[in-house]
Amino acid sequence: MADNDTRDAPPPYYSVAVDPQTPPMTYEEVIYGDKYGVTQKTVPYYVQKDLAQVQVSAVIVTQRVVPPPKSPESCGRSAKCWGGWIGVLLLLALIVMAIWLGVHYGSKSYSGHYESECKGKDCEENDSHEKHDDMKDSDTCSNSSVQCDGIQNCQEASDETNCVRFGEGGVLQVRTQDGPFLPVCYQGMDKSYADQICEQLGFRGSYASSPVDSKTSIALTVKLRSDKLIQGLVNVSTGCLNEKTVSLECTDCGKQQSASRIIGGTASQLGQWPWQVSLHFNGGHVCGGSLISPDFVVSAAHCFQSSMANSGNWRVYFGTISQNTLKIPYYVKKIMVNEKYNSVSNDFDVALLKLSTPVTFSNNIQPVCLPTFDQTFPDGLECRTSGFGTTQQGADRGSTSLMDVAVNVIDARVCNSSQVYRGAITKNMMCAGDMNGGRDSCQGDSGGPLVCKGDNERWYLAGITSWGAGCGQRQKPGVYSRVTSLLPWIYSKMQQEKP
């Protein structure tokens, strides 16, 4: 992490760092570059630097495929070739026109083609349906399958994932039979029911449930408990008894054991960021991650490309603030990379790791809270990012100490402006840092957490360190995967791989 300011600053996000002793990987042969005309060097380890002497600059991390050399038989600019090319271009123009007419006058059932026409809540519901349909399309399902009816009709159960979510205040919401998400009444909810719901989502039980005031005119009431999925155990009702819905917590999350404060950052104290993970590949730190439950770690998809997707070569370290004093590692049972991850645009840059054995929580090992689906992190909000990344762009080694730095959320419109990232920020990304430069994350921080404190004094995982133009450069803040946009995917994979 880097910070040239008197304030604490985080390091920029970059491509996967590789242990210098590790045999060359195929992915190292890919040339990294970007539309700014700069290239980026992969970084093996982290070094501690005198923060006052850190020089920051910026590099972006999108991959670029090198075109093959021109064939000797290539046409060049000959008249013969130009005649052939004109015919080809006319044919392509006709094809494009036919496709356009088909899209324009054809079926309008895909909400994505008409995104500008939906507003507010309607947009949210359309987006939810689209996410469900995307998952179902990639699975093998029977013709009679109905989403969220409590009956698994798809081979990978994609018809019954993403049927449960949490709203503001942890309010439990369930979707039934392709309908809208509705809050669940507190009446009839007990510890065994709460445990069942959390276990369905991939947790090992519930932490707490409590009643919340609600004047909703339509809600869901629970039936007698059975081994069915929660979406098959509720009835639509007009309101709730005593106007109480249920708030459910599956983990006791987001709590620091100490509270002191990466480029521009300072060394962290033990227990300060107890969800921080150090991911080692073939014996060296490569990426960061965040513990979200005893069995699952969230990280970045770009950390696990090519031959680095082999789970057997990874080790996971928890509860450490120094690469010199590592604890006994945990092993990775399965690496799940988002199927829509785009290595060029860095969109959908998220991965989920399932551990071979569950983590035992302690003062120094705690999960971070996943945000609610409707949680917002407004422009200017001060958050924190942490990691073992380099403290200077281009450094040969990362920091041996866990560093953290304060960064501010930057509005997506500003980050997408022509002076910053020129439209490269998708709805699955968010920016944080300092527009004046100095506070950012850097190589080796990839996959690590961007956390923001909620009103309840707990820390929520707002972002996953993904990419950026350099480390701490002016008008080139860090870019993070937006966790609220990726929650459906995270929960669906947790449910499919639940212990």
Short mmCIF file of C-alpha atoms in Angstrom, two decimals:
data_model
loop_
_atom_site.label_atom_id
_atom_site.label_comp_id
_atom_site.label_asym_id
_atom_site.label_seq_id
_atom_site.Cartn_x
_atom_site.Cartn_y
_atom_site.Cartn_z
CA MET A 1 0.00 0.00 0.00
CA ALA A 2 1.13 3.50 -0.66
CA ASP A 3 0.60 6.91 0.85
CA ASN A 4 2.60 10.00 0.10
CA ASP A 5 0.31 12.06 2.23
CA THR A 6 0.43 12.66 5.95
CA ARG A 7 -2.80 10.70 5.98
CA ASP A 8 -2.87 6.94 5.75
CA ALA A 9 -3.21 5.64 2.17
CA PRO A 10 -3.76 2.22 0.56
CA PRO A 11 -1.75 0.48 -2.20
CA PRO A 12 -3.08 0.04 -5.78
CA TYR A 13 -4.43 -3.18 -7.11
CA TYR A 14 -2.53 -5.22 -9.62
CA SER A 15 -1.90 -8.50 -11.31
CA VAL A 16 -0.95 -11.63 -9.41
CA ALA A 17 2.47 -11.59 -7.83
CA VAL A 18 4.53 -14.73 -8.26
CA ASP A 19 7.16 -16.23 -6.00
CA PRO A 20 10.53 -15.64 -7.68
CA GLN A 21 11.46 -19.26 -6.95
CA THR A 22 8.33 -20.58 -8.63
CA PRO A 23 8.81 -22.06 -12.14
CA PRO A 24 7.52 -19.73 -14.85
CA MET A 25 3.76 -19.90 -15.34
CA THR A 26 2.07 -19.70 -18.69
CA TYR A 27 0.20 -16.59 -17.63
CA GLU A 28 3.49 -14.71 -17.16
CA GLU A 29 3.93 -14.74 -20.90
CA VAL A 30 0.87 -12.54 -21.34
CA ILE A 31 1.79 -8.92 -21.97
CA TYR A 32 0.04 -6.56 -19.60
CA GLY A 33 -0.90 -3.13 -20.75
CA ASP A 34 -3.78 -0.74 -21.10
CA LYS A 35 -5.31 2.06 -23.03
CA TYR A 36 -2.95 4.49 -21.37
CA GLY A 37 -0.02 2.95 -23.24
CA VAL A 38 1.80 1.68 -20.17
CA THR A 39 2.83 -1.80 -19.10
CA GLN A 40 2.91 -3.40 -15.72
CA LYS A 41 5.42 -5.68 -14.08
CA THR A 42 4.33 -8.62 -11.97
CA VAL A 43 5.61 -8.39 -8.42
CA PRO A 44 6.82 -11.40 -6.40
CA TYR A 45 7.13 -10.23 -2.80
CA TYR A 46 6.64 -7.17 -0.66
CA VAL A 47 9.26 -4.89 0.85
CA GLN A 48 8.93 -2.42 3.65
CA LYS A 49 9.78 1.13 2.64
CA ASP A 50 10.18 4.37 4.45
CA LEU A 51 6.80 5.84 3.69
CA ALA A 52 8.21 9.34 3.57
CA GLN A 53 10.41 8.36 0.63
CA VAL A 54 7.78 6.49 -1.38
CA GLN A 55 7.40 7.67 -4.98
CA VAL A 56 4.04 6.83 -6.51
CA SER A 57 3.10 6.41 -10.12
CA ALA A 58 0.38 4.48 -11.89
CA VAL A 59 -0.04 1.45 -14.06
CA ILE A 60 -3.24 -0.22 -15.19
CA VAL A 61 -3.73 -3.94 -15.34
CA THR A 62 -5.91 -4.94 -18.22
CA GLN A 63 -4.50 -7.71 -20.37
CA ARG A 64 -3.73 -7.20 -24.01
CA VAL A 65 -3.32 -9.96 -26.59
CA VAL A 66 -0.38 -9.44 -28.92
CA PRO A 67 -1.48 -9.82 -32.57
CA PRO A 68 0.44 -12.35 -34.70
CA PRO A 69 2.85 -11.06 -37.36
CA LYS A 70 1.44 -10.41 -40.82
CA SER A 71 1.51 -13.38 -43.17
CA PRO A 72 3.72 -13.11 -46.29
CA GLU A 73 0.58 -13.70 -48.36
CA SER A 74 -1.06 -10.68 -46.76
CA CYS A 75 -2.74 -8.36 -49.22
CA GLY A 76 -1.24 -5.09 -48.15
CA ARG A 77 -2.77 -2.28 -50.24
CA SER A 78 -3.01 -3.95 -53.70
CA ALA A 79 -6.01 -3.15 -55.93
CA LYS A 80 -6.91 -6.84 -56.11
CA CYS A 81 -7.18 -7.12 -52.34
CA TRP A 82 -9.15 -3.91 -51.98
CA GLY A 83 -11.74 -5.25 -54.43
CA GLY A 84 -12.14 -8.41 -52.38
CA TRP A 85 -12.32 -6.45 -49.13
CA ILE A 86 -15.10 -4.21 -50.50
CA GLY A 87 -17.22 -7.28 -51.22
CA VAL A 88 -16.60 -8.64 -47.73
CA LEU A 89 -17.48 -5.29 -46.13
CA LEU A 90 -20.75 -5.09 -48.07
CA LEU A 91 -21.68 -8.59 -46.89
CA LEU A 92 -20.85 -7.70 -43.28
CA ALA A 93 -22.93 -4.53 -43.54
CA LEU A 94 -25.95 -6.57 -44.67
CA ILE A 95 -25.47 -9.03 -41.78
CA VAL A 96 -25.21 -6.20 -39.23
CA MET A 97 -28.36 -4.58 -40.63
CA ALA A 98 -30.26 -7.88 -40.38
CA ILE A 99 -29.16 -8.38 -36.78
CA TRP A 100 -30.14 -4.81 -35.86
CA LEU A 101 -33.60 -5.23 -37.37
CA GLY A 102 -34.06 -8.50 -35.49
CA VAL A 103 -33.11 -6.94 -32.16
CA HIS A 104 -35.08 -3.75 -32.73
CA TYR A 105 -38.33 -5.34 -33.83
CA GLY A 106 -38.00 -8.72 -32.18
CA SER A 107 -38.91 -9.85 -28.70
CA LYS A 108 -38.44 -7.28 -25.94
CA SER A 109 -38.38 -9.79 -23.09
CA TYR A 110 -34.75 -9.20 -22.12
CA SER A 111 -34.62 -6.42 -19.54
CA GLY A 112 -30.94 -5.85 -20.29
CA HIS A 113 -31.72 -4.43 -23.75
CA TYR A 114 -34.13 -1.90 -22.23
CA GLU A 115 -32.35 -1.06 -19.02
CA SER A 116 -33.00 2.67 -19.42
CA GLU A 117 -36.77 2.06 -19.28
CA CYS A 118 -36.83 0.60 -15.76
CA LYS A 119 -36.52 2.74 -12.66
CA GLY A 120 -36.17 2.24 -8.92
CA LYS A 121 -37.66 -0.90 -7.43
CA ASP A 122 -38.75 -2.22 -10.84
CA CYS A 123 -35.14 -2.10 -11.98
CA GLU A 124 -34.05 -4.01 -8.89
CA GLU A 125 -36.58 -6.78 -9.50
CA ASN A 126 -35.72 -7.01 -13.22
CA ASP A 127 -32.05 -7.25 -12.31
CA SER A 128 -32.84 -9.99 -9.80
CA HIS A 129 -34.78 -12.00 -12.38
CA GLU A 130 -31.99 -11.55 -14.92
CA LYS A 131 -29.42 -12.87 -12.44
CA HIS A 132 -31.61 -15.92 -11.76
CA ASP A 133 -32.06 -16.61 -15.46
CA ASP A 134 -28.32 -16.32 -16.12
CA MET A 135 -27.57 -18.97 -13.51
CA LYS A 136 -30.34 -21.27 -14.72
CA ASP A 137 -29.08 -21.06 -18.31
CA SER A 138 -25.68 -22.44 -17.24
CA ASP A 139 -27.27 -25.40 -15.40
CA THR A 140 -29.21 -28.46 -16.55
CA CYS A 141 -32.84 -28.01 -15.53
CA SER A 142 -36.11 -29.84 -16.15
CA ASN A 143 -38.81 -28.15 -18.21
CA SER A 144 -41.08 -27.98 -15.16
CA SER A 145 -38.59 -26.12 -12.96
CA VAL A 146 -39.89 -23.05 -11.15
CA GLN A 147 -37.45 -20.73 -9.46
CA CYS A 148 -37.60 -20.57 -5.68
CA ASP A 149 -40.46 -23.06 -5.15
CA GLY A 150 -38.43 -25.12 -2.68
CA ILE A 151 -37.99 -28.02 -5.10
CA GLN A 152 -34.61 -28.53 -6.75
CA ASN A 153 -35.21 -29.24 -10.45
CA CYS A 154 -31.77 -28.24 -11.71
CA GLN A 155 -28.72 -30.46 -11.50
CA GLU A 156 -26.67 -27.79 -9.68
CA ALA A 157 -29.71 -26.43 -7.79
CA SER A 158 -29.44 -23.06 -9.58
CA ASP A 159 -33.25 -22.81 -9.51
CA GLU A 160 -33.15 -22.68 -5.70
CA THR A 161 -30.16 -20.42 -5.10
CA ASN A 162 -30.53 -16.67 -4.61
CA CYS A 163 -33.96 -17.09 -3.07
CA VAL A 164 -32.87 -15.58 0.24
CA ARG A 165 -31.30 -12.19 0.91
CA PHE A 166 -30.84 -9.67 3.71
CA GLY A 167 -32.11 -6.10 3.64
CA GLU A 168 -31.34 -3.07 5.76
CA GLY A 169 -30.90 -4.01 9.40
CA GLY A 170 -30.41 -7.66 8.46
CA VAL A 171 -34.11 -8.11 7.66
CA LEU A 172 -34.63 -11.56 6.16
CA GLN A 173 -36.27 -11.54 2.71
CA VAL A 174 -37.35 -14.61 0.75
CA ARG A 175 -38.45 -15.05 -2.84
CA THR A 176 -41.06 -17.71 -3.64
CA GLN A 177 -42.11 -19.22 -6.96
CA ASP A 178 -40.68 -16.54 -9.23
CA GLY A 179 -42.33 -13.83 -7.16
CA PRO A 180 -40.79 -10.75 -5.53
CA PHE A 181 -38.62 -10.81 -2.41
CA LEU A 182 -40.76 -10.31 0.70
CA PRO A 183 -39.84 -9.86 4.39
CA VAL A 184 -40.45 -12.77 6.76
CA CYS A 185 -42.57 -12.30 9.86
CA TYR A 186 -40.95 -12.86 13.25
CA GLN A 187 -43.85 -14.96 14.48
CA GLY A 188 -42.91 -18.64 14.45
CA MET A 189 -39.19 -17.98 14.13
CA ASP A 190 -37.02 -19.81 16.65
CA LYS A 191 -33.34 -20.80 16.97
CA SER A 192 -33.73 -24.06 15.08
CA TYR A 193 -35.46 -22.28 12.20
CA ALA A 194 -32.77 -19.57 12.15
CA ASP A 195 -30.05 -22.24 12.08
CA GLN A 196 -31.76 -24.02 9.20
CA ILE A 197 -31.93 -20.84 7.10
CA CYS A 198 -28.28 -19.94 7.71
CA GLU A 199 -27.16 -23.51 7.00
CA GLN A 200 -29.07 -23.39 3.72
CA LEU A 201 -26.97 -20.35 2.78
CA GLY A 202 -23.67 -22.11 3.50
CA PHE A 203 -23.05 -21.03 7.09
CA ARG A 204 -22.76 -23.47 9.98
CA GLY A 205 -25.68 -22.05 11.91
CA SER A 206 -27.14 -18.74 13.05
CA TYR A 207 -25.71 -16.20 15.45
CA ALA A 208 -28.79 -14.18 16.39
CA SER A 209 -32.35 -13.35 15.33
CA SER A 210 -34.54 -10.56 16.59
CA PRO A 211 -37.85 -8.80 15.80
CA VAL A 212 -37.82 -5.58 13.78
CA ASP A 213 -40.66 -3.07 13.48
CA SER A 214 -42.27 -3.19 10.06
CA LYS A 215 -45.50 -1.82 8.62
CA THR A 216 -45.28 -3.83 5.42
CA SER A 217 -48.67 -4.63 3.90
CA ILE A 218 -47.52 -7.97 2.51
CA ALA A 219 -45.05 -10.43 4.03
CA LEU A 220 -44.31 -14.12 4.52
CA THR A 221 -45.22 -16.29 7.48
CA VAL A 222 -43.39 -19.53 8.27
CA LYS A 223 -45.07 -22.92 8.31
CA LEU A 224 -44.20 -25.76 10.65
CA ARG A 225 -40.49 -26.44 10.34
CA SER A 226 -39.30 -29.32 8.15
CA ASP A 227 -36.19 -30.16 6.17
CA LYS A 228 -37.42 -28.23 3.14
CA LEU A 229 -35.76 -25.08 1.86
CA ILE A 230 -37.05 -21.89 3.47
CA GLN A 231 -38.70 -20.72 0.22
CA GLY A 232 -40.89 -23.82 0.38
CA LEU A 233 -41.89 -23.20 4.01
CA VAL A 234 -43.54 -19.78 3.82
CA ASN A 235 -46.98 -18.44 2.97
CA VAL A 236 -47.83 -14.98 1.65
CA SER A 237 -49.65 -12.98 4.31
CA THR A 238 -51.16 -9.52 4.69
CA GLY A 239 -48.76 -8.05 7.18
CA CYS A 240 -47.22 -9.56 10.32
CA LEU A 241 -48.48 -10.13 13.84
CA ASN A 242 -47.57 -7.09 15.96
CA GLU A 243 -45.97 -5.65 12.79
CA LYS A 244 -42.69 -7.48 13.47
CA THR A 245 -40.41 -8.97 10.82
CA VAL A 246 -37.24 -10.95 11.56
CA SER A 247 -33.66 -9.70 11.46
CA LEU A 248 -31.22 -12.60 11.11
CA GLU A 249 -27.45 -12.78 11.56
CA CYS A 250 -25.61 -15.92 10.47
CA THR A 251 -22.24 -14.88 11.95
CA ASP A 252 -20.93 -12.58 14.62
CA CYS A 253 -19.00 -10.54 12.09
CA GLY A 254 -17.13 -7.32 11.42
CA LYS A 255 -15.69 -6.79 14.90
CA GLN A 256 -12.15 -5.57 15.53
CA GLN A 257 -10.14 -6.70 18.49
CA SER A 258 -7.89 -3.65 18.25
CA ALA A 259 -8.33 -0.38 16.43
CA SER A 260 -5.20 1.43 15.30
CA ARG A 261 -4.54 1.89 11.32
CA ILE A 262 -1.00 0.85 3.08
CA ILE A 263 0.95 3.13 0.23
CA GLY A 264 0.43 5.97 2.79
CA GLY A 265 -0.58 3.34 5.28
CA THR A 266 0.73 2.10 8.57
CA ALA A 267 1.48 -1.33 9.99
CA SER A 268 -1.63 -3.01 11.39
CA GLN A 269 -1.97 -4.40 14.88
CA LEU A 270 -2.86 -7.98 15.70
CA GLY A 271 -6.64 -8.39 15.66
CA GLN A 272 -7.23 -5.09 13.91
CA TRP A 273 -8.34 -6.69 10.63
CA PRO A 274 -9.05 -10.27 11.80
CA TRP A 275 -10.70 -11.24 8.50
CA GLN A 276 -7.56 -10.47 6.45
CA VAL A 277 -6.16 -13.52 4.65
CA SER A 278 -2.75 -14.12 3.06
CA LEU A 279 -2.94 -16.49 0.09
CA HIS A 280 0.29 -18.30 -0.77
CA PHE A 281 0.96 -20.07 -4.05
CA ASN A 282 3.89 -22.50 -4.09
CA GLY A 283 5.34 -21.00 -0.93
CA GLY A 284 5.01 -17.26 -1.52
CA HIS A 285 2.35 -14.64 -0.84
CA VAL A 286 0.45 -13.77 -4.00
CA CYS A 287 -2.93 -12.31 -3.08
CA GLY A 288 -5.14 -11.30 -0.21
CA GLY A 289 -8.62 -12.41 0.74
CA SER A 290 -11.39 -11.96 3.29
CA LEU A 291 -12.85 -14.56 5.65
CA ILE A 292 -16.67 -14.49 5.51
CA SER A 293 -17.54 -17.74 7.31
CA PRO A 294 -15.72 -20.72 8.88
CA ASP A 295 -15.57 -22.40 5.45
CA PHE A 296 -15.30 -19.63 2.83
CA VAL A 297 -12.86 -16.91 1.76
CA VAL A 298 -13.65 -14.22 -0.83
CA SER A 299 -10.86 -13.07 -3.16
CA ALA A 300 -10.32 -11.81 -6.74
CA ALA A 301 -10.79 -13.96 -9.85
CA HIS A 302 -7.59 -12.71 -11.49
CA CYS A 303 -5.52 -14.35 -8.76
CA PHE A 304 -6.49 -17.82 -10.00
CA GLN A 305 -5.96 -17.75 -13.74
CA SER A 306 -4.26 -20.42 -15.85
CA SER A 307 -2.12 -22.91 -13.88
CA MET A 308 -2.76 -20.96 -10.66
CA ALA A 309 -6.27 -22.40 -10.57
CA ASN A 310 -4.93 -25.62 -8.99
CA SER A 311 -6.27 -25.59 -5.44
CA GLY A 312 -3.58 -28.02 -4.24
CA ASN A 313 -0.82 -25.40 -4.62
CA TRP A 314 -2.49 -22.78 -2.43
CA ARG A 315 -2.15 -22.24 1.32
CA VAL A 316 -4.30 -19.89 3.38
CA TYR A 317 -2.97 -18.03 6.42
CA PHE A 318 -5.22 -16.40 9.01
CA GLY A 319 -4.58 -14.27 12.07
CA THR A 320 -1.19 -12.96 10.97
CA ILE A 321 0.22 -9.46 10.61
CA SER A 322 3.71 -10.52 9.46
CA GLN A 323 4.95 -12.77 6.67
CA ASN A 324 7.83 -13.67 9.03
CA THR A 325 5.58 -15.23 11.68
CA LEU A 326 3.02 -17.27 9.76
CA LYS A 327 0.70 -19.67 11.55
CA ILE A 328 -0.16 -23.21 10.44
CA PRO A 329 -1.79 -22.93 6.99
CA TYR A 330 -5.21 -24.07 5.91
CA TYR A 331 -5.72 -25.94 2.64
CA VAL A 332 -8.10 -25.09 -0.20
CA LYS A 333 -10.68 -27.70 -1.18
CA LYS A 334 -12.17 -25.82 -4.13
CA ILE A 335 -11.60 -22.57 -6.04
CA MET A 336 -14.69 -21.05 -7.64
CA VAL A 337 -14.08 -18.23 -10.13
CA ASN A 338 -17.01 -16.19 -11.37
CA GLU A 339 -18.03 -17.61 -14.74
CA LYS A 340 -18.47 -14.10 -16.17
CA TYR A 341 -15.01 -12.86 -15.18
CA ASN A 342 -13.46 -10.87 -18.03
CA SER A 343 -9.66 -10.71 -17.90
CA VAL A 344 -9.58 -7.73 -20.28
CA SER A 345 -12.13 -5.46 -18.60
CA ASN A 346 -11.66 -6.99 -15.11
CA ASP A 347 -15.44 -7.19 -14.79
CA PHE A 348 -16.86 -9.76 -12.32
CA ASP A 349 -13.45 -10.02 -10.64
CA VAL A 350 -14.47 -12.25 -7.75
CA ALA A 351 -13.60 -15.76 -6.57
CA LEU A 352 -14.73 -17.90 -3.65
CA LEU A 353 -12.45 -20.39 -1.91
CA LYS A 354 -13.85 -23.29 0.07
CA LEU A 355 -11.50 -24.47 2.78
CA SER A 356 -10.72 -28.14 3.40
CA THR A 357 -11.42 -27.70 7.11
CA PRO A 358 -13.38 -24.97 8.91
CA VAL A 359 -11.57 -22.12 10.62
CA THR A 360 -11.81 -21.80 14.38
CA PHE A 361 -12.60 -18.19 15.27
CA SER A 362 -10.51 -16.39 17.88
CA ASN A 363 -9.65 -12.83 18.88
CA ASN A 364 -7.35 -12.59 15.84
CA ILE A 365 -9.46 -14.60 13.38
CA GLN A 366 -12.95 -13.26 12.72
CA PRO A 367 -15.23 -13.00 9.66
CA VAL A 368 -16.08 -9.71 7.98
CA CYS A 369 -19.76 -8.91 7.41
CA LEU A 370 -21.18 -9.26 3.92
CA PRO A 371 -23.25 -6.16 3.07
CA THR A 372 -27.01 -6.26 2.69
CA PHE A 373 -28.29 -6.27 -0.89
CA ASP A 374 -29.47 -2.65 -0.55
CA GLN A 375 -26.53 -1.30 1.46
CA THR A 376 -24.92 1.80 -0.01
CA PHE A 377 -21.44 3.23 0.41
CA PRO A 378 -21.85 6.88 -0.56
CA ASP A 379 -19.36 9.18 -2.24
CA GLY A 380 -16.81 10.48 0.27
CA LEU A 381 -17.34 7.74 2.86
CA GLU A 382 -14.05 6.87 4.58
CA CYS A 383 -13.27 3.16 4.38
CA ARG A 384 -10.17 1.01 4.91
CA THR A 385 -8.17 -1.31 2.69
CA SER A 386 -5.46 -3.67 3.90
CA GLY A 387 -2.90 -6.12 2.60
CA PHE A 388 0.68 -7.35 2.31
CA GLY A 389 1.21 -5.63 -1.04
CA THR A 390 4.09 -3.46 -2.15
CA THR A 391 4.49 -0.05 -0.59
CA GLN A 392 5.87 1.40 -3.81
CA GLN A 393 4.86 0.79 -7.42
CA GLY A 394 7.37 -1.45 -9.19
CA ALA A 395 8.99 -2.67 -6.00
CA ASP A 396 10.54 -6.13 -6.13
CA ARG A 397 8.97 -7.31 -2.89
CA GLY A 398 5.85 -6.69 -0.90
CA SER A 399 5.55 -5.65 2.69
CA THR A 400 6.35 -8.28 5.28
CA SER A 401 3.91 -6.49 7.60
CA LEU A 402 0.17 -6.17 7.13
CA MET A 403 -0.52 -2.58 6.15
CA ASP A 404 -3.77 -0.65 6.09
CA VAL A 405 -4.82 2.78 4.90
CA ALA A 406 -7.85 5.06 4.88
CA VAL A 407 -9.45 5.67 1.48
CA ASN A 408 -12.59 7.52 0.43
CA VAL A 409 -15.31 6.15 -1.80
CA ILE A 410 -15.36 7.99 -5.14
CA ASP A 411 -18.55 8.43 -7.14
CA ALA A 412 -18.69 6.12 -10.17
CA ARG A 413 -19.52 9.05 -12.47
CA VAL A 414 -16.34 10.81 -11.43
CA CYS A 415 -14.32 7.62 -11.75
CA ASN A 416 -15.73 7.00 -15.23
CA SER A 417 -15.02 10.52 -16.46
CA SER A 418 -12.61 11.31 -19.29
CA GLN A 419 -10.04 12.58 -16.77
CA VAL A 420 -10.01 9.30 -14.83
CA TYR A 421 -10.92 5.85 -16.23
CA ARG A 422 -12.90 6.91 -19.31
CA GLY A 423 -15.89 4.58 -18.99
CA ALA A 424 -13.99 1.48 -17.81
CA ILE A 425 -15.90 1.27 -14.50
CA THR A 426 -18.82 -1.16 -14.73
CA LYS A 427 -21.74 -1.56 -12.32
CA ASN A 428 -19.75 -4.38 -10.69
CA MET A 429 -16.90 -2.03 -9.73
CA MET A 430 -16.36 0.84 -7.32
CA CYS A 431 -13.53 3.32 -6.84
CA ALA A 432 -11.86 4.37 -3.62
CA GLY A 433 -8.73 6.32 -2.79
CA ASP A 434 -7.66 9.92 -3.07
CA MET A 435 -8.08 11.86 -6.31
CA ASN A 436 -4.98 13.83 -5.38
CA GLY A 437 -3.01 10.60 -5.19
CA GLY A 438 -0.93 9.05 -2.42
CA ARG A 439 -3.38 6.69 -0.72
CA ASP A 440 -3.96 3.46 -2.57
CA SER A 441 -3.45 -0.30 -2.71
CA CYS A 442 -0.78 -1.95 -4.88
CA GLN A 443 0.68 -5.20 -6.25
CA GLY A 444 0.08 -8.09 -3.89
CA ASP A 445 -3.04 -6.54 -2.36
CA SER A 446 -5.30 -8.09 -5.01
CA GLY A 447 -8.27 -9.98 -3.60
CA GLY A 448 -8.00 -8.23 -0.26
CA PRO A 449 -10.74 -6.28 1.51
CA LEU A 450 -12.11 -2.79 1.20
CA VAL A 451 -14.17 -2.46 4.37
CA CYS A 452 -16.52 0.29 5.54
CA LYS A 453 -17.99 0.71 9.01
CA GLY A 454 -21.77 0.55 9.36
CA ASP A 455 -23.99 2.42 11.79
CA ASN A 456 -23.85 -0.61 14.06
CA GLU A 457 -20.04 -0.19 14.40
CA ARG A 458 -19.41 -3.38 12.43
CA TRP A 459 -17.20 -3.54 9.33
CA TYR A 460 -18.72 -4.57 6.00
CA LEU A 461 -16.95 -5.92 2.93
CA ALA A 462 -17.73 -3.19 0.38
CA GLY A 463 -15.08 -4.10 -2.19
CA ILE A 464 -12.49 -6.61 -3.32
CA THR A 465 -9.13 -5.21 -4.43
CA SER A 466 -9.12 -5.60 -8.21
CA TRP A 467 -7.14 -3.16 -10.38
CA GLY A 468 -5.95 0.41 -10.85
CA ALA A 469 -3.69 2.67 -12.86
CA GLY A 470 -0.51 2.65 -10.86
CA CYS A 471 -0.18 3.01 -7.11
CA GLY A 472 -1.35 6.24 -5.58
CA GLN A 473 -1.27 8.25 -8.79
CA ARG A 474 -3.24 11.48 -9.09
CA GLN A 475 -6.71 10.97 -10.60
CA LYS A 476 -6.11 7.22 -10.80
CA PRO A 477 -7.75 5.76 -7.67
CA GLY A 478 -7.98 2.07 -6.87
CA VAL A 479 -10.79 0.02 -8.41
CA TYR A 480 -12.55 -2.66 -6.39
CA SER A 481 -15.13 -5.30 -7.25
CA ARG A 482 -18.43 -4.06 -5.86
CA VAL A 483 -19.59 -6.73 -3.41
CA THR A 484 -23.27 -5.69 -3.35
CA SER A 485 -23.43 -6.40 -7.10
CA LEU A 486 -21.76 -9.78 -6.65
CA LEU A 487 -23.73 -10.97 -3.60
CA PRO A 488 -26.10 -13.22 -5.57
CA TRP A 489 -23.12 -15.10 -7.03
CA ILE A 490 -21.33 -15.36 -3.67
CA TYR A 491 -24.40 -16.69 -1.85
CA SER A 492 -25.28 -19.09 -4.67
CA LYS A 493 -21.82 -20.67 -4.57
CA MET A 494 -21.89 -20.86 -0.77
CA GLN A 495 -25.25 -22.61 -0.94
CA GLN A 496 -24.10 -25.06 -3.61
CA GLU A 497 -20.91 -25.91 -1.69
CA LYS A 498 -22.31 -25.69 1.84
CA PRO A 499 -20.59 -27.93 4.44
#
